[in-house]
GROMACS .gro file of C-alpha atoms in nm:
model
  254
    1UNK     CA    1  11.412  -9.059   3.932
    2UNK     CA    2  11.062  -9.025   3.710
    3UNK     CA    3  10.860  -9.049   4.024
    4UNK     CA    4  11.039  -8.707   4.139
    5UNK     CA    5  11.026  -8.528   3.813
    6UNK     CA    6  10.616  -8.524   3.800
    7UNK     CA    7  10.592  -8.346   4.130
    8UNK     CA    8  10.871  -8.077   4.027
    9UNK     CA    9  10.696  -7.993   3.681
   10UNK     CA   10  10.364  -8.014   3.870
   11UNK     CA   11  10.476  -7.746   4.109
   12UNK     CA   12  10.627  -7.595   3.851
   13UNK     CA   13  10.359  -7.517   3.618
   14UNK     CA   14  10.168  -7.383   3.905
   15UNK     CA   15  10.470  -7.149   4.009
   16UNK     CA   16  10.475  -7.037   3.626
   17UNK     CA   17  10.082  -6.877   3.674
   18UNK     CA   18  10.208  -6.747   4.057
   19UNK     CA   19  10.486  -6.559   3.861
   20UNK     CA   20  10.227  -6.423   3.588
   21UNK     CA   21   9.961  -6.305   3.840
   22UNK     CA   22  10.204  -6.107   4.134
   23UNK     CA   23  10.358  -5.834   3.901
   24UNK     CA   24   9.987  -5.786   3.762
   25UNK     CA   25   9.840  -5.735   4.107
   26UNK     CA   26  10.115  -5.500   4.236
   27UNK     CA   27  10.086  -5.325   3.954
   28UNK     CA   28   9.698  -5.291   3.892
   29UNK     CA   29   9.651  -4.960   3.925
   30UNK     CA   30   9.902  -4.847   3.685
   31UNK     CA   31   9.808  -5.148   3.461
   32UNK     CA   32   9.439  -5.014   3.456
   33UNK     CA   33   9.569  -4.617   3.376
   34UNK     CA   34   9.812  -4.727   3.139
   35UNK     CA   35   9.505  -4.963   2.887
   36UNK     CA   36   9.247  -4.681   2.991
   37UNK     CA   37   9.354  -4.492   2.647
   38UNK     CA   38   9.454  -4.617   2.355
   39UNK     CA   39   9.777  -4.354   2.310
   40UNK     CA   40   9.886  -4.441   2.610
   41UNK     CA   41   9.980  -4.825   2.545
   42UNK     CA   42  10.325  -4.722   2.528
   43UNK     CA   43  10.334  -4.700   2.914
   44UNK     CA   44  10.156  -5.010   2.895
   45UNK     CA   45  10.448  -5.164   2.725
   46UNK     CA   46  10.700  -5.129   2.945
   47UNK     CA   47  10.509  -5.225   3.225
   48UNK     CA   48  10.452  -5.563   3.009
   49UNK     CA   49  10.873  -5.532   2.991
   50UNK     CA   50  10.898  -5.543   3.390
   51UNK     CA   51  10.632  -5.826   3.447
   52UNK     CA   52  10.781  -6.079   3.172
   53UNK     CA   53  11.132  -5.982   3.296
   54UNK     CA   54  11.013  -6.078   3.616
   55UNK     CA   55  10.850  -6.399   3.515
   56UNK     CA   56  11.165  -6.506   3.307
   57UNK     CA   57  11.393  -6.470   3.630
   58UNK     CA   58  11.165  -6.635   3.863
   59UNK     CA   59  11.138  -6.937   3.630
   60UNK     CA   60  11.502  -6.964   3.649
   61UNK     CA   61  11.540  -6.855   3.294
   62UNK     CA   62  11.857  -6.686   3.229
   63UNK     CA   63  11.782  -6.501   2.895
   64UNK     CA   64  12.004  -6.379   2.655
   65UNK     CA   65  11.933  -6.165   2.344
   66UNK     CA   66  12.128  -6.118   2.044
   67UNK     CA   67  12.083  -5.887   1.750
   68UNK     CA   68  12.199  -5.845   1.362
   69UNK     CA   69  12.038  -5.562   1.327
   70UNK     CA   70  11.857  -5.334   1.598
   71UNK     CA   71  11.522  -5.207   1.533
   72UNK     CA   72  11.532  -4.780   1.520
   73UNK     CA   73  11.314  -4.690   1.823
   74UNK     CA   74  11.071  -4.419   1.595
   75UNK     CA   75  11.007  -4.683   1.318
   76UNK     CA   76  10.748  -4.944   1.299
   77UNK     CA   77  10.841  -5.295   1.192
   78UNK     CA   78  10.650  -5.650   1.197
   79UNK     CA   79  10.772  -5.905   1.433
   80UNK     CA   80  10.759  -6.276   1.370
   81UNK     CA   81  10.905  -6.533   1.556
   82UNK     CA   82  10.848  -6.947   1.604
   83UNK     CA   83  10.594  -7.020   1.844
   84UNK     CA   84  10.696  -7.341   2.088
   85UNK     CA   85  10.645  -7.221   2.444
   86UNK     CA   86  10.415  -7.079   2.697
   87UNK     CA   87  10.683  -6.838   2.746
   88UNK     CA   88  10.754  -6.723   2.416
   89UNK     CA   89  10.503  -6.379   2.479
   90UNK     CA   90  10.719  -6.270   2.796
   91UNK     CA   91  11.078  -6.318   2.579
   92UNK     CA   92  10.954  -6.123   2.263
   93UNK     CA   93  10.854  -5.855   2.539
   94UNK     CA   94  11.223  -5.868   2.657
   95UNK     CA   95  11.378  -5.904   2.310
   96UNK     CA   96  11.203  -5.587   2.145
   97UNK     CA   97  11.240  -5.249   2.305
   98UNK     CA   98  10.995  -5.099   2.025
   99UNK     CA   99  10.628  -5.065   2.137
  100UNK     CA  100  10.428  -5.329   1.949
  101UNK     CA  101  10.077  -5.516   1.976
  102UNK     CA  102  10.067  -5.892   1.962
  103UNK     CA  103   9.836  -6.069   1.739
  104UNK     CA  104   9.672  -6.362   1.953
  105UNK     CA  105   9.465  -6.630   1.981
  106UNK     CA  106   9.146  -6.553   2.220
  107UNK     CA  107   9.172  -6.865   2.349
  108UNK     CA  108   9.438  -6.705   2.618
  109UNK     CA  109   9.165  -6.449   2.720
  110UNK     CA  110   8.973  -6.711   2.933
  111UNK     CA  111   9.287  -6.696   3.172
  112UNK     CA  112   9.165  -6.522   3.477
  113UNK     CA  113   9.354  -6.142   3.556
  114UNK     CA  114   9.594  -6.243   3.243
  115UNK     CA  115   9.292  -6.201   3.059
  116UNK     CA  116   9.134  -5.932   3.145
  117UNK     CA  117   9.483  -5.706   3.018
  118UNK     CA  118   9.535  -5.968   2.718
  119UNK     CA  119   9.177  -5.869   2.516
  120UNK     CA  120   9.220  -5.523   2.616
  121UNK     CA  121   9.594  -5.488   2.464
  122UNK     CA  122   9.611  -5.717   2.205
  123UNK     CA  123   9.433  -5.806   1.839
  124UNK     CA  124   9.255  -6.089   1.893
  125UNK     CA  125   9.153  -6.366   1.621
  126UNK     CA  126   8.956  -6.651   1.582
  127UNK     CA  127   9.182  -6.851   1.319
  128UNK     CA  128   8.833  -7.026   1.232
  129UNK     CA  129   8.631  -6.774   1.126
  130UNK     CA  130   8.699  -6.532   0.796
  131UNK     CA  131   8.561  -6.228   0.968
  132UNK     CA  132   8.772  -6.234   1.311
  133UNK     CA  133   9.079  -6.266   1.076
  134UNK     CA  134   8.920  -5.998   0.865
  135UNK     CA  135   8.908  -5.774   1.165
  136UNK     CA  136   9.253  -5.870   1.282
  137UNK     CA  137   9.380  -5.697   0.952
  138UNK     CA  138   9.176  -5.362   1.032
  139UNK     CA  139   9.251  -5.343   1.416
  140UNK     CA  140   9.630  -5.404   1.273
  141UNK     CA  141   9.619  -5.120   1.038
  142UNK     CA  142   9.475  -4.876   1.257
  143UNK     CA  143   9.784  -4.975   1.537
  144UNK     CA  144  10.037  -4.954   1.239
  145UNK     CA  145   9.884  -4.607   1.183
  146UNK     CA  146   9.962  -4.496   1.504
  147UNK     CA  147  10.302  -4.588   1.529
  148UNK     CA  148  10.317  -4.900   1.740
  149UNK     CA  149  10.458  -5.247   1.556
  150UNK     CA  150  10.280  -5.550   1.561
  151UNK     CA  151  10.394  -5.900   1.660
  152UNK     CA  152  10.263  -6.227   1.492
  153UNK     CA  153  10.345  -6.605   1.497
  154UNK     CA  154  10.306  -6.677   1.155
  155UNK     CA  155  10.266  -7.040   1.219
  156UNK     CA  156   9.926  -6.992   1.341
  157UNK     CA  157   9.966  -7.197   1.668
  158UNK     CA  158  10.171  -7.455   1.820
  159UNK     CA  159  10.334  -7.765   1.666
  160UNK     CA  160  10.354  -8.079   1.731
  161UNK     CA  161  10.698  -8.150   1.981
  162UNK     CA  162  10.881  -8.333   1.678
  163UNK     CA  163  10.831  -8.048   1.471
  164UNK     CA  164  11.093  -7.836   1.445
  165UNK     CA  165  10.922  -7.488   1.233
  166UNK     CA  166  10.571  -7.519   1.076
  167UNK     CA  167  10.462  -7.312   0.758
  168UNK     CA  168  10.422  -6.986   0.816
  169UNK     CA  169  10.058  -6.811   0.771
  170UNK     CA  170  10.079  -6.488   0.474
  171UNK     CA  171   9.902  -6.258   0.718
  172UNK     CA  172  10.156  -6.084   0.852
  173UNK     CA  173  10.320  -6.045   0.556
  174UNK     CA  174  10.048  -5.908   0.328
  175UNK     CA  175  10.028  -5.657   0.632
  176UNK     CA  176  10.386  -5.562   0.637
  177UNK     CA  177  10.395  -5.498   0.248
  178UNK     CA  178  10.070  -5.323   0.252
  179UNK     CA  179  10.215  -5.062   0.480
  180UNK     CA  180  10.559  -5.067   0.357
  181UNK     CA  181  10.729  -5.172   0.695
  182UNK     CA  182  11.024  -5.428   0.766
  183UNK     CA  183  10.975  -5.733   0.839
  184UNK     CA  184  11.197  -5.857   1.157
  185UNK     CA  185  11.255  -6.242   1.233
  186UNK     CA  186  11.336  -6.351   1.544
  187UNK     CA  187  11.429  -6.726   1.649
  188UNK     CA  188  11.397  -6.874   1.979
  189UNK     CA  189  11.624  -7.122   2.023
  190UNK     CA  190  11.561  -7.346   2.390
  191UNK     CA  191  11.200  -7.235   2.455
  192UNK     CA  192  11.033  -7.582   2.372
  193UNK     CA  193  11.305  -7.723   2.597
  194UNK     CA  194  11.227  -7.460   2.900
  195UNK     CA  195  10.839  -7.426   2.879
  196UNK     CA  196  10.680  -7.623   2.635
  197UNK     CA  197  10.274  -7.654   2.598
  198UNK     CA  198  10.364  -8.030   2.722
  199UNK     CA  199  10.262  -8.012   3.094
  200UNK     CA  200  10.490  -8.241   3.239
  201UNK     CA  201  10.816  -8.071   3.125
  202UNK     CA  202  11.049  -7.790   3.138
  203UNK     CA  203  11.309  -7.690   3.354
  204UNK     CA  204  11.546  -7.341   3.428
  205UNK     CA  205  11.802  -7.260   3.224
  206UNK     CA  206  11.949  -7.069   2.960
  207UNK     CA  207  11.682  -6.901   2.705
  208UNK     CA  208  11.806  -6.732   2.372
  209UNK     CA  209  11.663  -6.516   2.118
  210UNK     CA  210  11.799  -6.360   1.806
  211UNK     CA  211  11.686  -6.098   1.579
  212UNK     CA  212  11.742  -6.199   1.221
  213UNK     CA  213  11.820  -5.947   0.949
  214UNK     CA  214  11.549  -5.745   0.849
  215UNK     CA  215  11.356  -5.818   0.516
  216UNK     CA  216  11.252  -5.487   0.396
  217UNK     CA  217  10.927  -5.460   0.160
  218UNK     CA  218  11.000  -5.134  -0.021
  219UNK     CA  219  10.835  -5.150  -0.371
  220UNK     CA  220  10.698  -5.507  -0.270
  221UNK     CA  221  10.295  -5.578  -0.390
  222UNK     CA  222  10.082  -5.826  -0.255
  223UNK     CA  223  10.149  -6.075  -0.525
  224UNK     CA  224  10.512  -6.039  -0.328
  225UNK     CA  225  10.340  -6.208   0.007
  226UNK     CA  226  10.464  -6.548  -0.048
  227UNK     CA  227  10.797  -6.501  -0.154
  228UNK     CA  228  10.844  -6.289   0.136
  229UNK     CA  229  10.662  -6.520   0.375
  230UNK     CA  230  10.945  -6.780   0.246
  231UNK     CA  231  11.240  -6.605   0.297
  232UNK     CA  232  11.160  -6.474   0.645
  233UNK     CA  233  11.059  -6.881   0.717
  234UNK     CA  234  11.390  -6.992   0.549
  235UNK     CA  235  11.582  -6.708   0.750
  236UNK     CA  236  11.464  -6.849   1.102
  237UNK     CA  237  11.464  -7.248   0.963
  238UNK     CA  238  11.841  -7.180   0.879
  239UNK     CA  239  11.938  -6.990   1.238
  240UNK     CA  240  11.747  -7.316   1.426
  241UNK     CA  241  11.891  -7.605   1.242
  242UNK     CA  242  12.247  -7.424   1.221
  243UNK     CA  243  12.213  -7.382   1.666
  244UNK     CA  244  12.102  -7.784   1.654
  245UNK     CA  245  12.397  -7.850   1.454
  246UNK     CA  246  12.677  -7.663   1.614
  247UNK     CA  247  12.494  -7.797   1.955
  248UNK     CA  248  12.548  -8.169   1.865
  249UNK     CA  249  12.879  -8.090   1.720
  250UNK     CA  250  12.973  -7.922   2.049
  251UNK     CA  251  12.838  -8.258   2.259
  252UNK     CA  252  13.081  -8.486   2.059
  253UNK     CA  253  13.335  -8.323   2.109
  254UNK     CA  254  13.317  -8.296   2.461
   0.00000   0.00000   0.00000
């Protein structure tokens, strides 16, 4: 049975990049209007909508979205979510309706046509160096001054397989209280299963996300960061070890 599986998640992987690259090339042309000027990345978005949508069903991902609360289309909020899979940018396209700019490693620049939209879009750091993340926070401001949300993974990268949510980074959060915006948690429950950074894994299936309650940061100061950096942690900690639970629960019983 193991001597099948390699070839499927081989293939696999390589229909993942086909899926990223066709929308991009159809759309090129309206891609390259849409990033041309800078008040115009709202058409930009939901052209991003229509090629992760597109990657999500090709995969075989049947995604579903619920929401507590639902962000108001004219405000701007800060998005964090836990980061487990390759395909955790194209469902936080799907999940979120408002406009917003995702803060991103520039590793994922080096990916060829991907690329070339990814470092024009999107705040880029270098979590290495004090200046990159220095410049993160002003190219963040300047977006949040304009209207358009922003979208971190406060873990700062990846985890190991076995872990289930890192720590969370205070970045986001200093940013959120500095401009006096909510702060909107989001859990993804099966994308580690689906699409994990392991390359020899993943199959279709079901993909869920969930937008948390919304911490609000009205008369919060930045001595306020960590305490909010905890609850929004504890908030998406609680929603993923409450789906294991009820998960295994549902297994033994069947």
């Amino acid at each position: 049975m193991a001597f099948f599986k390699y070839p499927f998640w081989l293939l696999y992987r390589i229909w993942f990049y086909i899926l990223v690259a066709i929308p991009i090339i159809i759309m090129f042309p309206l891609l390259i209007i849409s990033i041309s000027r800078e008040e115009w990345y709202r058409y930009f978005f939901k052209l991003a909508r229509i090629w992760s949508k597109f990657i999500l069903i090709g995969m075989g991902f049947g995604y579903k979205i619920t929401r507590e609360e639902t962000p108001d289309p004219d405000k701007s909020y800060m998005f964090v979510a836990n980061h487990t899979s390759m395909a955790d940018i194209m469902l936080m396209l799907v999940a979120v309706k408002n406009p917003f700019v995702f803060v991103g490693k520039q590793e994922l620049a080096k990916i060829p046509l991907f690329g070339f939209f990814y470092k024009r879009t999107c705040i880029l750091v270098d979590r290495s160096s004090a200046k990159s993340r220095q410049a993160v926070f002003l190219r963040a401001q300047r977006r949040l001054k304009q209207g358009v949300s922003i979208c971190i993974f406060p873990e700062g990268g990846v985890p190991e397989e076995h872990v289930l949510l890192d720590e969370f980074k205070d970045g986001a959060f200093r940013l959120a209280i500095n401009h006096q915006i909510p702060v909107v948690p989001i859990a993804f429950y099966d994308n580690k299963k689906r699409f994990s950074y392991t390359f020899f894994s993943g199959s279709p299936g079901k993909m869920r996300a969930k937008i948390l309650p919304f911490l609000l940061t009205n008369g919060l100061e930045t001595a306020d960061t960590k305490g909010l950096n905890e609850k929004a942690r504890t908030l998406i900690w609680d929603e993923l070890t409450r789906s294991q639970i009820t998960k295994k629960s549902y297994s033994n019983q069947k």
